[in-house]
Structure formats: structure tokens, C-alpha cells
Coordinates of C-alpha atoms in Angstrom, one line a residue:
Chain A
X1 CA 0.0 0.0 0.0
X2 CA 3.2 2.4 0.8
X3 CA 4.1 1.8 -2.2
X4 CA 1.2 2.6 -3.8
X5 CA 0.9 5.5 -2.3
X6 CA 4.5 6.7 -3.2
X7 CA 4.4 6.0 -6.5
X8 CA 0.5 8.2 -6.1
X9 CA 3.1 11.1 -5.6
X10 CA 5.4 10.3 -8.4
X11 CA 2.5 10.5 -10.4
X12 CA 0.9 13.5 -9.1
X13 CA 4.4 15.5 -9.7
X14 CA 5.4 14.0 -12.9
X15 CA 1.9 14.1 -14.5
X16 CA 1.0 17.9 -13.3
X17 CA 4.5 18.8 -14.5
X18 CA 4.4 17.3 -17.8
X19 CA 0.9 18.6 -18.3
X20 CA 1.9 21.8 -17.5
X21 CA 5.4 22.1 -19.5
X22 CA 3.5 20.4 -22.5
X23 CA 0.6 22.9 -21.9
X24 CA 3.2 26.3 -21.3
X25 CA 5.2 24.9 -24.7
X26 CA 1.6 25.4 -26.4
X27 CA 1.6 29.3 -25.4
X28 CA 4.9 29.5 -26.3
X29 CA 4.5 28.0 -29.5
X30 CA 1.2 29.9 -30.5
X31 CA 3.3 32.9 -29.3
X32 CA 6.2 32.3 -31.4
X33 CA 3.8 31.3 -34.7
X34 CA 2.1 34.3 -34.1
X35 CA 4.7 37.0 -34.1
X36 CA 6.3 35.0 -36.9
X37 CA 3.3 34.9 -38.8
X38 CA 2.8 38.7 -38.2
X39 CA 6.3 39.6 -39.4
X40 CA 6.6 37.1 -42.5
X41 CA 2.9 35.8 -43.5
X42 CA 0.5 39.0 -42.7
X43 CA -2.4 39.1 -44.7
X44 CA -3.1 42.1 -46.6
X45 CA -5.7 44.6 -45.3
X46 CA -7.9 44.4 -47.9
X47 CA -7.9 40.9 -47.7
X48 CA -7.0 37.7 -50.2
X49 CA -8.4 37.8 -53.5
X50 CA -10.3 34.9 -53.1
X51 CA -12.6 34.0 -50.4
X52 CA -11.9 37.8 -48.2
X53 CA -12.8 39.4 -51.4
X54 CA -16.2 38.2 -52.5
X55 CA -16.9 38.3 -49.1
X56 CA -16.6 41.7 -48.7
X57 CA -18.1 42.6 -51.8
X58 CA -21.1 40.6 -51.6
X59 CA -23.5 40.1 -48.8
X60 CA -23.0 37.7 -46.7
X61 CA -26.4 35.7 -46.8
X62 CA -26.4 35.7 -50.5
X63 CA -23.1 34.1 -50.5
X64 CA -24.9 31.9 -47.5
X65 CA -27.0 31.1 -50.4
X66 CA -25.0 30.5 -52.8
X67 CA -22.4 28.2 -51.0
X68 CA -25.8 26.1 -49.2
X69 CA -27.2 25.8 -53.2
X70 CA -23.7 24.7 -54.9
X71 CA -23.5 22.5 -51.9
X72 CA -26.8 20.9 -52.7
X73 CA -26.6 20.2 -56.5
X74 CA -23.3 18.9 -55.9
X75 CA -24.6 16.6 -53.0
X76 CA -21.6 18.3 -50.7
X77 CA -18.8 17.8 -53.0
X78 CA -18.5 20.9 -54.5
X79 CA -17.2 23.6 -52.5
X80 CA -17.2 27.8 -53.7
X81 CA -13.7 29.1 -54.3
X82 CA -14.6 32.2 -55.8
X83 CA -17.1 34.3 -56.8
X84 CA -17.4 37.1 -59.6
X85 CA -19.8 39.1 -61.0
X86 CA -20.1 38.3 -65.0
X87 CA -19.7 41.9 -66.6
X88 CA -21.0 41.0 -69.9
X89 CA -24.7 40.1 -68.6
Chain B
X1 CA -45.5 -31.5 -24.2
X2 CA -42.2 -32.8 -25.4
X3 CA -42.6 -30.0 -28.1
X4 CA -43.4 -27.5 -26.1
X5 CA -40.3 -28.3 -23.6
X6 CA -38.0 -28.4 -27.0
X7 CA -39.6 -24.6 -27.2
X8 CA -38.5 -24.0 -23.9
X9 CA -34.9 -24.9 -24.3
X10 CA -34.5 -23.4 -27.5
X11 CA -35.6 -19.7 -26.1
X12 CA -33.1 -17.7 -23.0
X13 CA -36.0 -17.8 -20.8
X14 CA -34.5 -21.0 -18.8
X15 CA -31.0 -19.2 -18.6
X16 CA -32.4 -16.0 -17.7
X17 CA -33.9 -17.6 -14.7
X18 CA -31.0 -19.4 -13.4
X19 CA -29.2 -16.1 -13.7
X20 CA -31.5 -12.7 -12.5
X21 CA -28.4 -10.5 -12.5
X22 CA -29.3 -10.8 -15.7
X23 CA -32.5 -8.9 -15.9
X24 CA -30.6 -6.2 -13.8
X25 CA -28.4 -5.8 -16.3
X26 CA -31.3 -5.4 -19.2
X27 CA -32.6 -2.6 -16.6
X28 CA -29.1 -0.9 -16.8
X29 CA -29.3 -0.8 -20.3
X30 CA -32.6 0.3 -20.3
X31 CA -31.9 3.2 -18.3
X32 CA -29.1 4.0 -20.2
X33 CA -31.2 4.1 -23.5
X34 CA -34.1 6.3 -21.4
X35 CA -31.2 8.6 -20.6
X36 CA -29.7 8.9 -24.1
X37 CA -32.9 9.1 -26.0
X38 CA -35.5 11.1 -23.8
X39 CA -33.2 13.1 -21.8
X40 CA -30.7 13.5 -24.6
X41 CA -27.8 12.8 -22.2
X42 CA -24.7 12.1 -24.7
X43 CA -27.2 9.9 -27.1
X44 CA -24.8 9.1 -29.7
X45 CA -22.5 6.9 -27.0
X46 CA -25.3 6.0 -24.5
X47 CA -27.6 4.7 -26.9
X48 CA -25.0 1.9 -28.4
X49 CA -24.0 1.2 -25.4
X50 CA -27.2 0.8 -23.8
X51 CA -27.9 -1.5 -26.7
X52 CA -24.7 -3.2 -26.2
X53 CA -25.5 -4.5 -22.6
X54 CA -28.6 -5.5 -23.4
X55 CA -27.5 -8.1 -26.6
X56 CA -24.7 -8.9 -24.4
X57 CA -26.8 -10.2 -21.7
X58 CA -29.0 -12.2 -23.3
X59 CA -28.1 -15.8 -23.1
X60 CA -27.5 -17.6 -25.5
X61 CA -27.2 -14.5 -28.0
X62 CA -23.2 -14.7 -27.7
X63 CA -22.9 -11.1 -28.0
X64 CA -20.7 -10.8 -24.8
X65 CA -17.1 -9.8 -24.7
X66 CA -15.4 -12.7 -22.9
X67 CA -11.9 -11.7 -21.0
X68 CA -8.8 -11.5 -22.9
X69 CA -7.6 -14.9 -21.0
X70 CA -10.1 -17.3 -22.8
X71 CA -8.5 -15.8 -26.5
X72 CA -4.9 -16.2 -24.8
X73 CA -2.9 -19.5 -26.4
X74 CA -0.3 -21.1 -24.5
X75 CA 3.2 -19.7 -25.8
X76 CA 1.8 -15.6 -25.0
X77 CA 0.1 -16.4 -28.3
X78 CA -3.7 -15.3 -29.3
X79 CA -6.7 -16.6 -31.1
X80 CA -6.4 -15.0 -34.7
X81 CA -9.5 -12.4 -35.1
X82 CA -11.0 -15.9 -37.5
X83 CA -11.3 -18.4 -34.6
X84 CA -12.4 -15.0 -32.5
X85 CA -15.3 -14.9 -34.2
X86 CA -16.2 -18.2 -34.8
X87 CA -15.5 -19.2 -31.2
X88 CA -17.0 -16.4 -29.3
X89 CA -19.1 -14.4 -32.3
X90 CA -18.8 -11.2 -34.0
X91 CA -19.0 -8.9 -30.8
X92 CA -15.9 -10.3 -30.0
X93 CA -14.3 -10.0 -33.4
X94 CA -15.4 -6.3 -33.2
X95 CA -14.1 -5.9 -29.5
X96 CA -10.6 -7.8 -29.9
X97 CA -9.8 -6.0 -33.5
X98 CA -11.4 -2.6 -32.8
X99 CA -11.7 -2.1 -29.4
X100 CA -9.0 -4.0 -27.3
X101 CA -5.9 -3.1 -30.1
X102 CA -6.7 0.5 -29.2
X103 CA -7.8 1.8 -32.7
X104 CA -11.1 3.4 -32.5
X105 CA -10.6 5.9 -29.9
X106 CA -7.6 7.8 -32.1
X107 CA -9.9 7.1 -34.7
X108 CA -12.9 9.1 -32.6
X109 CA -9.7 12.0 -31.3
X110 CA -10.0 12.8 -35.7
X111 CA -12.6 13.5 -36.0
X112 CA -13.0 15.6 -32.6
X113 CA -9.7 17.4 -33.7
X114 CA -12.0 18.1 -37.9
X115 CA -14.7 19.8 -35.4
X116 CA -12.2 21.5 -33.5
X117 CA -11.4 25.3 -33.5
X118 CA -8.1 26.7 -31.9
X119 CA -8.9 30.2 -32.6
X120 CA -10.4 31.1 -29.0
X121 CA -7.2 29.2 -27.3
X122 CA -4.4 30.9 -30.1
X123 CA -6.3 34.5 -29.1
X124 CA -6.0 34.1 -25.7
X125 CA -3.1 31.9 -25.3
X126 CA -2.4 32.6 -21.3
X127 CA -6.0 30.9 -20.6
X128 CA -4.3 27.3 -22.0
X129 CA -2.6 27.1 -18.8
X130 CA -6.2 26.5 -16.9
X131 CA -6.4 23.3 -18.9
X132 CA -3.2 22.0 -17.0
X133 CA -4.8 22.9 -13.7
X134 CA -7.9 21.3 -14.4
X135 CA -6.0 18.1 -14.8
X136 CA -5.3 17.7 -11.1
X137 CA -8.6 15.5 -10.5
X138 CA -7.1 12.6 -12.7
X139 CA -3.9 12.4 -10.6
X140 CA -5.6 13.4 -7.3
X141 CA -8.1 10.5 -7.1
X142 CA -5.2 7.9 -8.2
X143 CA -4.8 8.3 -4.0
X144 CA -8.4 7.6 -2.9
X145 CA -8.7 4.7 -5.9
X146 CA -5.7 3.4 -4.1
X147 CA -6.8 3.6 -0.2
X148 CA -10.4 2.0 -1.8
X149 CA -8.0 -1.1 -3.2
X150 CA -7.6 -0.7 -6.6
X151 CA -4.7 -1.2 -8.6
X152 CA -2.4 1.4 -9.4
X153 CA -3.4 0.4 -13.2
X154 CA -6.9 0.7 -12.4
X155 CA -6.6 3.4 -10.2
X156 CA -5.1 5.1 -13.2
X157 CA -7.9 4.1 -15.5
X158 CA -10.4 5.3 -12.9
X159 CA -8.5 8.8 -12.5
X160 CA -8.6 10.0 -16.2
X161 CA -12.4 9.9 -15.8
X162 CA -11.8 13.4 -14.2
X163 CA -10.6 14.6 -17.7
X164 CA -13.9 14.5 -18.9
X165 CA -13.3 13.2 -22.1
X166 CA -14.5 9.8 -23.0
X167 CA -12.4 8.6 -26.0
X168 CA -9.3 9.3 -23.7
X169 CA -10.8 7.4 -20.7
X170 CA -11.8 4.5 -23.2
X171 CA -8.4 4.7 -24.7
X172 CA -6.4 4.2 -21.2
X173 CA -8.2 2.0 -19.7
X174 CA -8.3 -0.4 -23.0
X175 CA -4.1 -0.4 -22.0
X176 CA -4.3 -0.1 -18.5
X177 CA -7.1 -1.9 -16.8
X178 CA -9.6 -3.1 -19.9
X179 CA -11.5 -5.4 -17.3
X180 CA -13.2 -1.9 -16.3
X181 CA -13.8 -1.0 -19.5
X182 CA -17.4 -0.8 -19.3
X183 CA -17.8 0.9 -15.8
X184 CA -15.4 3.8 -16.7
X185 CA -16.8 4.5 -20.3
X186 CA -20.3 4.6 -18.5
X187 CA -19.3 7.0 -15.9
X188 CA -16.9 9.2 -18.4
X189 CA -19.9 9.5 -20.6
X190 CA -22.5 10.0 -17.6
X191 CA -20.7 12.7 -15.8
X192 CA -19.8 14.2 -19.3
X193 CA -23.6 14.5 -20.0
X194 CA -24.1 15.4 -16.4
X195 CA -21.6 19.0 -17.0
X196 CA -24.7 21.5 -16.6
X197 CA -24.8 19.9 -13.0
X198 CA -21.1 19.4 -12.0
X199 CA -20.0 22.5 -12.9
X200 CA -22.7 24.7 -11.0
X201 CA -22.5 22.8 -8.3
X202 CA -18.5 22.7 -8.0
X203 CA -18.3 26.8 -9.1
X204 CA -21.3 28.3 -7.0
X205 CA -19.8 27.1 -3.8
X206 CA -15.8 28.2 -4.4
X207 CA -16.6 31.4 -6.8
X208 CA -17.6 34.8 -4.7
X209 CA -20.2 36.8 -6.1
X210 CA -18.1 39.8 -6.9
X211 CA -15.7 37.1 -8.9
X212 CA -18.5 35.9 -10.9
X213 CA -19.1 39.7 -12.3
X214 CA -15.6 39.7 -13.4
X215 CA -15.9 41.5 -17.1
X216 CA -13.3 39.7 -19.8
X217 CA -14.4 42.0 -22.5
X218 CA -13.6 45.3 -19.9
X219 CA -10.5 43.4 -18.4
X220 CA -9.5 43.0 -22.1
X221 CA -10.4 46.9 -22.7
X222 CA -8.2 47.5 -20.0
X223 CA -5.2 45.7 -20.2
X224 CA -5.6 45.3 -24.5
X225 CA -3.4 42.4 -25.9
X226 CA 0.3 43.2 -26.8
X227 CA -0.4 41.9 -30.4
X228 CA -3.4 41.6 -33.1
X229 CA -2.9 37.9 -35.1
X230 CA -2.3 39.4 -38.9
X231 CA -3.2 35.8 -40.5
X232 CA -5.2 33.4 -37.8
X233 CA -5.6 30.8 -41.2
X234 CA -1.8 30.5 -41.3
X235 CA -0.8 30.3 -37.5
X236 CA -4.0 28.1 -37.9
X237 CA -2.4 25.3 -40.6
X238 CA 1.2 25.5 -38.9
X239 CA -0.3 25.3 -34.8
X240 CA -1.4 21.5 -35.1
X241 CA 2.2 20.7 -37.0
X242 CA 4.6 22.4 -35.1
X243 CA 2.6 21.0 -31.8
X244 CA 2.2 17.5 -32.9
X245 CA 6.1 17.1 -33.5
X246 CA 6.7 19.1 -29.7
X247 CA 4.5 17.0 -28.2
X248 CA 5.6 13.6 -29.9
X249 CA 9.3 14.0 -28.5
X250 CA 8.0 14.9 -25.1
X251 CA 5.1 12.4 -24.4
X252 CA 5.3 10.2 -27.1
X253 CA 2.7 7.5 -25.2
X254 CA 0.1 10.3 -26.1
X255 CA 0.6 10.3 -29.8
X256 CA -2.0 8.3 -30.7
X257 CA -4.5 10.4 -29.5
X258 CA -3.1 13.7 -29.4
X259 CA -1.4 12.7 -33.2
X260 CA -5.0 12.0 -34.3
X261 CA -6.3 15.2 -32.9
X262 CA -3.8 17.7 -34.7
X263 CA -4.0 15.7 -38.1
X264 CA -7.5 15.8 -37.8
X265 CA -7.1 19.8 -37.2
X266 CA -4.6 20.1 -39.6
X267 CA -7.2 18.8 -42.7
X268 CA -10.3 21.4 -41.4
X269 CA -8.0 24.0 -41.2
X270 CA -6.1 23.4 -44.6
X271 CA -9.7 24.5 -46.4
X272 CA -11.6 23.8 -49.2
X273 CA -8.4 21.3 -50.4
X274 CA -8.9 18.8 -47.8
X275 CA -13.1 19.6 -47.0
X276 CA -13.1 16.0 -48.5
X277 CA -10.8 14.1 -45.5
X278 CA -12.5 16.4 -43.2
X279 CA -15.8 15.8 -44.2
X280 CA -14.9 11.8 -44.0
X281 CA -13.3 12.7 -40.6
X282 CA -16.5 14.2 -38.6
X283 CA -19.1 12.6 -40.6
X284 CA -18.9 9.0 -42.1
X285 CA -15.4 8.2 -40.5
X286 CA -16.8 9.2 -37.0
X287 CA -20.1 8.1 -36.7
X288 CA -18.9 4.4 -37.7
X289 CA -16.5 4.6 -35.3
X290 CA -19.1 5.7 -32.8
X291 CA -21.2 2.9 -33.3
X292 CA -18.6 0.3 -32.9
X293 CA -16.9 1.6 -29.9
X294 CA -20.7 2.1 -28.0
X295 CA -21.9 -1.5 -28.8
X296 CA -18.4 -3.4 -28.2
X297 CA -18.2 -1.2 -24.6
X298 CA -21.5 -2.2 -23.8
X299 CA -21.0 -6.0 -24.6
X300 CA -18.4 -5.8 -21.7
X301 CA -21.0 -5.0 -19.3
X302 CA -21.7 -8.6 -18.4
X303 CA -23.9 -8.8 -15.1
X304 CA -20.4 -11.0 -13.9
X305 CA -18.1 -7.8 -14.5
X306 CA -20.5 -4.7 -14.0
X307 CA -22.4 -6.2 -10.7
X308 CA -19.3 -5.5 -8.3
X309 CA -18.3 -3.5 -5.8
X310 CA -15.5 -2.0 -7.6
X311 CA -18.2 -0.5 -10.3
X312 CA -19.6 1.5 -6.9
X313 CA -16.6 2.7 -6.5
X314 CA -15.4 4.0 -10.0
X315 CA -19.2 5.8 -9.8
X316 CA -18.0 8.1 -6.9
X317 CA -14.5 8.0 -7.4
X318 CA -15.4 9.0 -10.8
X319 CA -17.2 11.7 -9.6
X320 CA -14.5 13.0 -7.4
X321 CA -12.1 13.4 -9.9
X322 CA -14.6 15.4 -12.0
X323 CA -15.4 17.7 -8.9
X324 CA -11.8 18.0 -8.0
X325 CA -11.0 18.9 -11.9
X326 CA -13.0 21.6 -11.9
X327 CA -12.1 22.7 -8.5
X328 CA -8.4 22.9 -9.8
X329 CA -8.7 25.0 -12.2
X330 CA -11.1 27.4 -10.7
X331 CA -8.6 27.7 -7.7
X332 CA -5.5 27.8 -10.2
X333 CA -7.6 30.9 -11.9
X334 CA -7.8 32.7 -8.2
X335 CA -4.4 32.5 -7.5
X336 CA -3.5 34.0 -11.1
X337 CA -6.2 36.9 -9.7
X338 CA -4.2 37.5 -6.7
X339 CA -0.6 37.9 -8.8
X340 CA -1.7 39.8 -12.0
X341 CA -3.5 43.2 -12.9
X342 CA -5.7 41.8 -15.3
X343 CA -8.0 39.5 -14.1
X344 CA -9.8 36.0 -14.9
X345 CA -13.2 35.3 -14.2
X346 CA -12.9 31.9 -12.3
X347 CA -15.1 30.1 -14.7
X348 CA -12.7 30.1 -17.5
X349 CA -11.1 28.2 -15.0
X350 CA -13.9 25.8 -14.0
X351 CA -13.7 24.7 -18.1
X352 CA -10.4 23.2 -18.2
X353 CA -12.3 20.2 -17.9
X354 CA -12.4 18.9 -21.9
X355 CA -15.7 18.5 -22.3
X356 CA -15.6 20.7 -25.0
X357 CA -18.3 22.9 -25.6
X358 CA -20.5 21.8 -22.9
X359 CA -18.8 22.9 -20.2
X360 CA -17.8 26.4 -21.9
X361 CA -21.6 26.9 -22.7
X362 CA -22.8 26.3 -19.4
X363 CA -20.0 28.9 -17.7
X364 CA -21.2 31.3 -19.8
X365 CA -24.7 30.9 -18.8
X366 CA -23.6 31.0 -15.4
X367 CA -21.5 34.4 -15.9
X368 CA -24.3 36.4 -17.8
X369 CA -26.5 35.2 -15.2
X370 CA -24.3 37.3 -13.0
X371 CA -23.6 40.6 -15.2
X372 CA -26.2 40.4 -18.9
X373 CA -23.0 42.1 -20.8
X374 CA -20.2 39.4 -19.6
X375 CA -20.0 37.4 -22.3
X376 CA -17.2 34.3 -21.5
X377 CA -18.3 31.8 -23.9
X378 CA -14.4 32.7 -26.1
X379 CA -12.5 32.9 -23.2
X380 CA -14.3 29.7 -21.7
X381 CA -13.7 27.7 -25.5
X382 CA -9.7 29.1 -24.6
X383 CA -9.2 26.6 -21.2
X384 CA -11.2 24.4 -22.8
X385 CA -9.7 23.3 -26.0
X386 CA -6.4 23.6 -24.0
X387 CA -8.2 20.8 -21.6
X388 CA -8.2 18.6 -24.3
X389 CA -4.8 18.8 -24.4
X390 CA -4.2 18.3 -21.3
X391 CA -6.3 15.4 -20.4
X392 CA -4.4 13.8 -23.6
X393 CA -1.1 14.4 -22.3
X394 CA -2.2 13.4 -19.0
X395 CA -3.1 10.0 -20.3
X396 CA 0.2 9.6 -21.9
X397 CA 1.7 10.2 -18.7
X398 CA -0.7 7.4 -17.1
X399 CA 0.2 5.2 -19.7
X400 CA 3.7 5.4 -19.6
X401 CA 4.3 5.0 -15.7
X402 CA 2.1 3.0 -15.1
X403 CA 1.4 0.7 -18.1

């Protein structure tokens, strides 16, 4: 039972430890990918020109719409990349 | 009446006479099938596994996982899954192939990791830390589980309970203590499902009033981040990489679930050119996965391994891990209070449970019950997702020590 209850605290210290380096390593890590992200990956303010930019330029429930209808004929395989305005209509 | 006795024998009635734990067992599953399809507690685990006890009980039916001893061979050698199933039937071929070689639960951690969002945890990074505190109910109980008798294997097995995630308790018990397979899922799932009662109860009596009001939006107004993220998409796709190879050199034993978890993130997060694994991941992947893992834990629920006093006592040690879970990271959140400016409402601590979102919705109830403009429900998602972590890791740690 001494035993038992010795190797209880092993456990307790090693487990709360490891929990907690692991756990501090995932703060430092989103930390680090952040501020690397921000100094070599930023995204441009107006946004990408795919996705970001017909979302911005068209209302969000019509591309709700549009996405939930391509979604449906396609019977969920299709998925909208883009979308553009045809000039010539 | 020679026919008639012929009748007799071939139905269970006979068997089920000889044996009435039996019918108690039937009423467990019962219950358990009330609980998951009227009260909607956790349906999509308790209802096969409700199911599960009840084919497994029924004589004759041989749907019931038999102990890993009667596949055993002499030489350390095993049945092959063939003369599994045609000795002891397909429950067993799903058990011994599925369950017992540890492959559905990573399988289950996929698809949980396709549904999961970092974004609340990589915008408030500091907050992960409560999901490490919340941990201490899985290593505290190993004490009590210990003075009550059990192993240190099961005592393990009955401890990660308190992590409040089921394929993780599933997952280390199937390599520490898989006789009490079928007690521990049951109570993992049951207290999971029982989170809008746990966590009031635990957080109204060790959170003041005036702690409750805590504002995170105000605090946040305050004391305002050091730094906006420029591209969350990008630290988004790199997080579960990065991570996964960190974590695989530290606690390698948690891999398997953890590895499943980040790969399963990785492929939501990628975009429209992986929606198709993702899609597989959550959807068809999952719920087959689901199905399988709830009927093969409920087989194991035979009235000879579930009717025992040791099932009593994984109910309220169980339970005390939970409690003490929550506790831990509520009181890990009030000593941060006392040592920074910027203060934490308690509840974000109370979440570094991983029941994720349950437990983040039900602290946010219970903080705009106490100020309407308190919104917590981010910063709760924050501890949480880090919880999942945690209780993975946690297992790992279990696993290796002790398996």
C-alpha cells in the first residue's frame, strides 16, 4: 500500500508537470507562430483575393446562399472558391 | 408437451432464470437508453452502449465480450480475429480488432480534432494554462482509488475519468485496466452528460459573487493584448504541426490520441483542399467509429463484470475526480487573480475540464446570469480546448508509468 501510495506522488508530480510544461510549450509555440506569422505571413488589409474578397463585396447571406445551393446540387462535393460578378450580362 | 419443452430450451428464458443478475443488467441498459434518447444525455454513445448490454446479456445470444484470457494461447500467443469470431461471435471479433488493439478511440480524437477550433485558445493563449490545472482530478483521485483497493493500473484508468473526455478514458483503460472497460466509459460519458450539473454545483460554492461579475471583455479593454494575429488561417495550418512534433518527443505515449487530434485539425483547417478528409473525418469516418466503440463497450457490461463493488466505486470516485477537476482550475484561476492586474473570471477556470463545448456553454450561462454584458463563452472555449490537451497528455503520462 506504501508503495502505492508513493508511487500516487510520483505521479501527481510528474503528471502535473508534464501537463503543464507540455501545456506552457503550447503558449509558447502559438506565441512564437504568431509573431512570426505577423512579421513574414501578414495578410493584406484588404484581404486575399479569393474567399476575403467576394466576401466583402457581396452580402453575406447571398453568398450563405450560394455556397448552401452549390453545396446541394453537388450533393456536398463541391465547395465555392470564388465568386465574380459576370460583366458581360 | 415434449414439443413444447423443446420450445422452452430453444428460447433464454431458462438461462435467464438461473441467472437474475441478468435482468438487472437489461434494466441498466434500459436506463441508459431512457437517458440517451428522452433526456438526450450524450445519445450518440449511451444509446449503443445501452444496446450493447442488453444483446450482451442475453443468453445464448453470444454477444458478450469474454476476458482477454479465454482468447490467450499457450506460448503468450492469441486466437487470430478468425477463430475470435467463430468461437466467441462477431461482438468479440469487433471488440478484440477494434476495441481491445486501441484503434477506435484515435480514430474518434479525428474526427473531434476536424470539429475542432483553436482560434479562441491561439487568441487568448495565457488561458491554456487553466487546462493544466484542471488536470489535477485525474492524478488526485489515483490516492483515494488506491486507499479503496484498486490497482495502481486501475486506479489510473479510474482517475482519467476526471478529464472529462470519454475517447481518452476509453483509450487508457483499453491499455491499463480493460476489465473496467465498461464501468469507466459509462461513468466518463455520464458525468460528461451530467456537465450543466457538475459544474454549477463545484463553481457556485468556491466562486464569490463579486468574482462571478468579473468583465473579460472590460478586463480586455483595460489591459488590451500586446499583439493583433495578422493571418489566424496561417498560424492556424502551422499550430497542429509544429505542436504534434513538440508534443511527440515529449510524451510520445500520447501520440496516438493527441497525433489523431492535430491531423484531424490540420485537414479542417487546410480549407476547401482537404473539406473531403475532413468531411470523411466528422461525418462517415466518425459516426462508424461511434457505433462500434458504444456496442463493443456495452458488450463488456456482463452482469459478472458490471455487478461488483468495484463498479460502486469508479461511480463516486469518478465523480471526485470530475469535482476536484474543476475545483483545480477554478482555484489555479484565483491564485492567477491574486498575482496579476488583469483579471480572470474563475469560470474560464472551471472549463479546463475537456468536455468541450458543454462545459464552456454552461459557464457562460452562469457568468451572464451574474452581469447580462459578460460574455465568457471565447474565453471559456480558450481553457477548454487547451483541456483537451491536457487530459491527452495526461493520459500519456498514465500510460507510460504506469502501463
Amino acid at each position: 500500500m506504501t508503495e502505492s501510495f508513493n508511487q500516487a506522488w510520483v505521479l501527481l508530480g510528474v503528471g502535473m508537470v508534464t501537463v503543464f510544461t507540455v501545456l506552457l510549450l503550447v503558449v509558447l509555440i502559438g506565441n512564437g507562430l504568431v509573431l512570426f506569422v505577423n512579421r513574414f505571413l501578414p495578410e493584406s488589409e484588404s484581404g486575399k483575393p479569393g474567399n476575403a474578397g467576394f466576401k466583402s463585396a457581396i452580402h453575406p447571406s447571398k453568398v450563405a446562399a450560394i455556397v448552401a445551393g452549390v453545396k446541394n446540387v453537388t450533393a456536398g462535393r463541391g465547395n465555392v472558391v470564388e465568386i465574380r460578378k459576370n460583366k458581360k450580362i | 408437451m415434449e414439443v413444447l419443452r423443446q420450445l422452452y430450451d430453444m428460447t433464454a428464458l431458462g438461462e435467464i432464470g438461473e441467472t437474475p443478475g441478468v435482468l438487472l443488467m437489461i434494466l441498466i441498459g434500459a436506463v441508459l437508453l431512457y437517458l440517451g434518447i428522452v433526456k438526450k444525455y450524450e445519445p450518440l454513445l449511451l444509446v449503443p452502449i445501452g444496446f450493447g448490454i442488453i444483446l450482451a446479456n442475453l443468453p445464448g445470444g453470444n454477444m458478450d465480450v469474454v476476458p482477454a484470457e479465454m482468447v490467450e494461447l499457450p506460448g503468450h500467443r492469441y486466437m487470430n480475429l478468425f477463430e475470435i469470431a467463430s468461437e466467441y461471435g462477431i461482438m468479440n471479433f469487433v471488440y478484440y480488432s477494434l476495441i481491445k488493439t486501441g484503434f477506435l478511440p484515435p480514430i474518434i480524437f479525428m474526427g473531434v480534432g476536424a470539429l475542432t477550433d483553436f482560434g479562441p485558445m491561439l487568441r487568448n493563449l495565457r488561458l491554456a494554462f487553466f487546462g493544466a490545472a484542471a488536470q489535477i482530478g485525474i492524478f488526485g483521485v489515483f490516492f483515494g482509488a488506491i486507499a479503496l483497493g484498486f490497482s495502481a493500473k486501475e486506479a489510473g484508468s479510474l482517475g482519467i475519468i476526471g478529464g472529462a473526455d470519454g475517447p481518452t478514458a476509453i483509450y487508457t483503460t483499453i491499455l491499463l485496466a480493460p476489465h473496467l472497460l465498461g464501468p469507466i466509459a459509462i461513468a466518463a460519458y455520464s458525468y460528461m452528460a451530467l456537465v450543466p450539473v457538475i459544474v454549477p454545483l463545484v463553481a457556485n460554492r468556491l466562486i464569490t459573487k463579486k468574482e462571478f461579475r468579473i468583465n473579460m471583455k472590460k478586463q480586455d479593454k483595460l489591459y488590451p493584448p500586446k499583439y493583433k494575429i495578422k493571418n489566424l488561417k496561417a498560424v492556424k495550418i502551422i499550430f497542429p504541426i509544429v505542436l504534434g512534433i513538440v508534443v511527440a518527443i515529449l510524451v510520445p505515449s500520447s501520440v496516438p490520441l493527441l497525433g489523431m487530434l492535430l491531423f484531424g485539425n490540420l485537414i479542417k483547417e487546410i480549407g476547401t483542399t482537404t473539406s473531403r478528409l475532413s468531411e470523411a473525418a466528422t461525418g462517415p469516418i466518425m459516426n462508424t467509429a461511434t457505433i462500434f466503440l458504444g456496442l463493443a463497450v456495452g458488450a463488456t457490461m456482463t452482469a459478472k463484470v458490471f455487478l461488483d463493488l468495484k463498479t460502486l466505486g469508479i461511480i463516486v470516485g469518478g465523480f471526485l475526480a470530475f469535482a476536484i477537476s474543476i475545483a483545480g482550475g477554478i482555484l489555479a484561476v484565483k491564485v492567477y487573480n491574486m498575482l496579476a492586474k488583469k483579471k480572470i473570471n474563475p469560470l474560464v477556470g472551471a472549463t479546463g475540464l475537456s468536455a468541450v463545448p458543454m462545459a464552456s456553454r454552461v459557464a457562460s450561462e452562469m457568468g451572464l446570469k451574474h452581469d447580462s454584458s459578460n460574455h465568457l463563452l471565447q474565453y471559456c472555449m480558450a481553457s477548454n480546448i487547451s483541456g483537451v490537451i491536457g487530459s491527452a497528455v495526461a493520459a500519456g503520462v498514465l500510460i507510460s508509468i504506469l502501463g
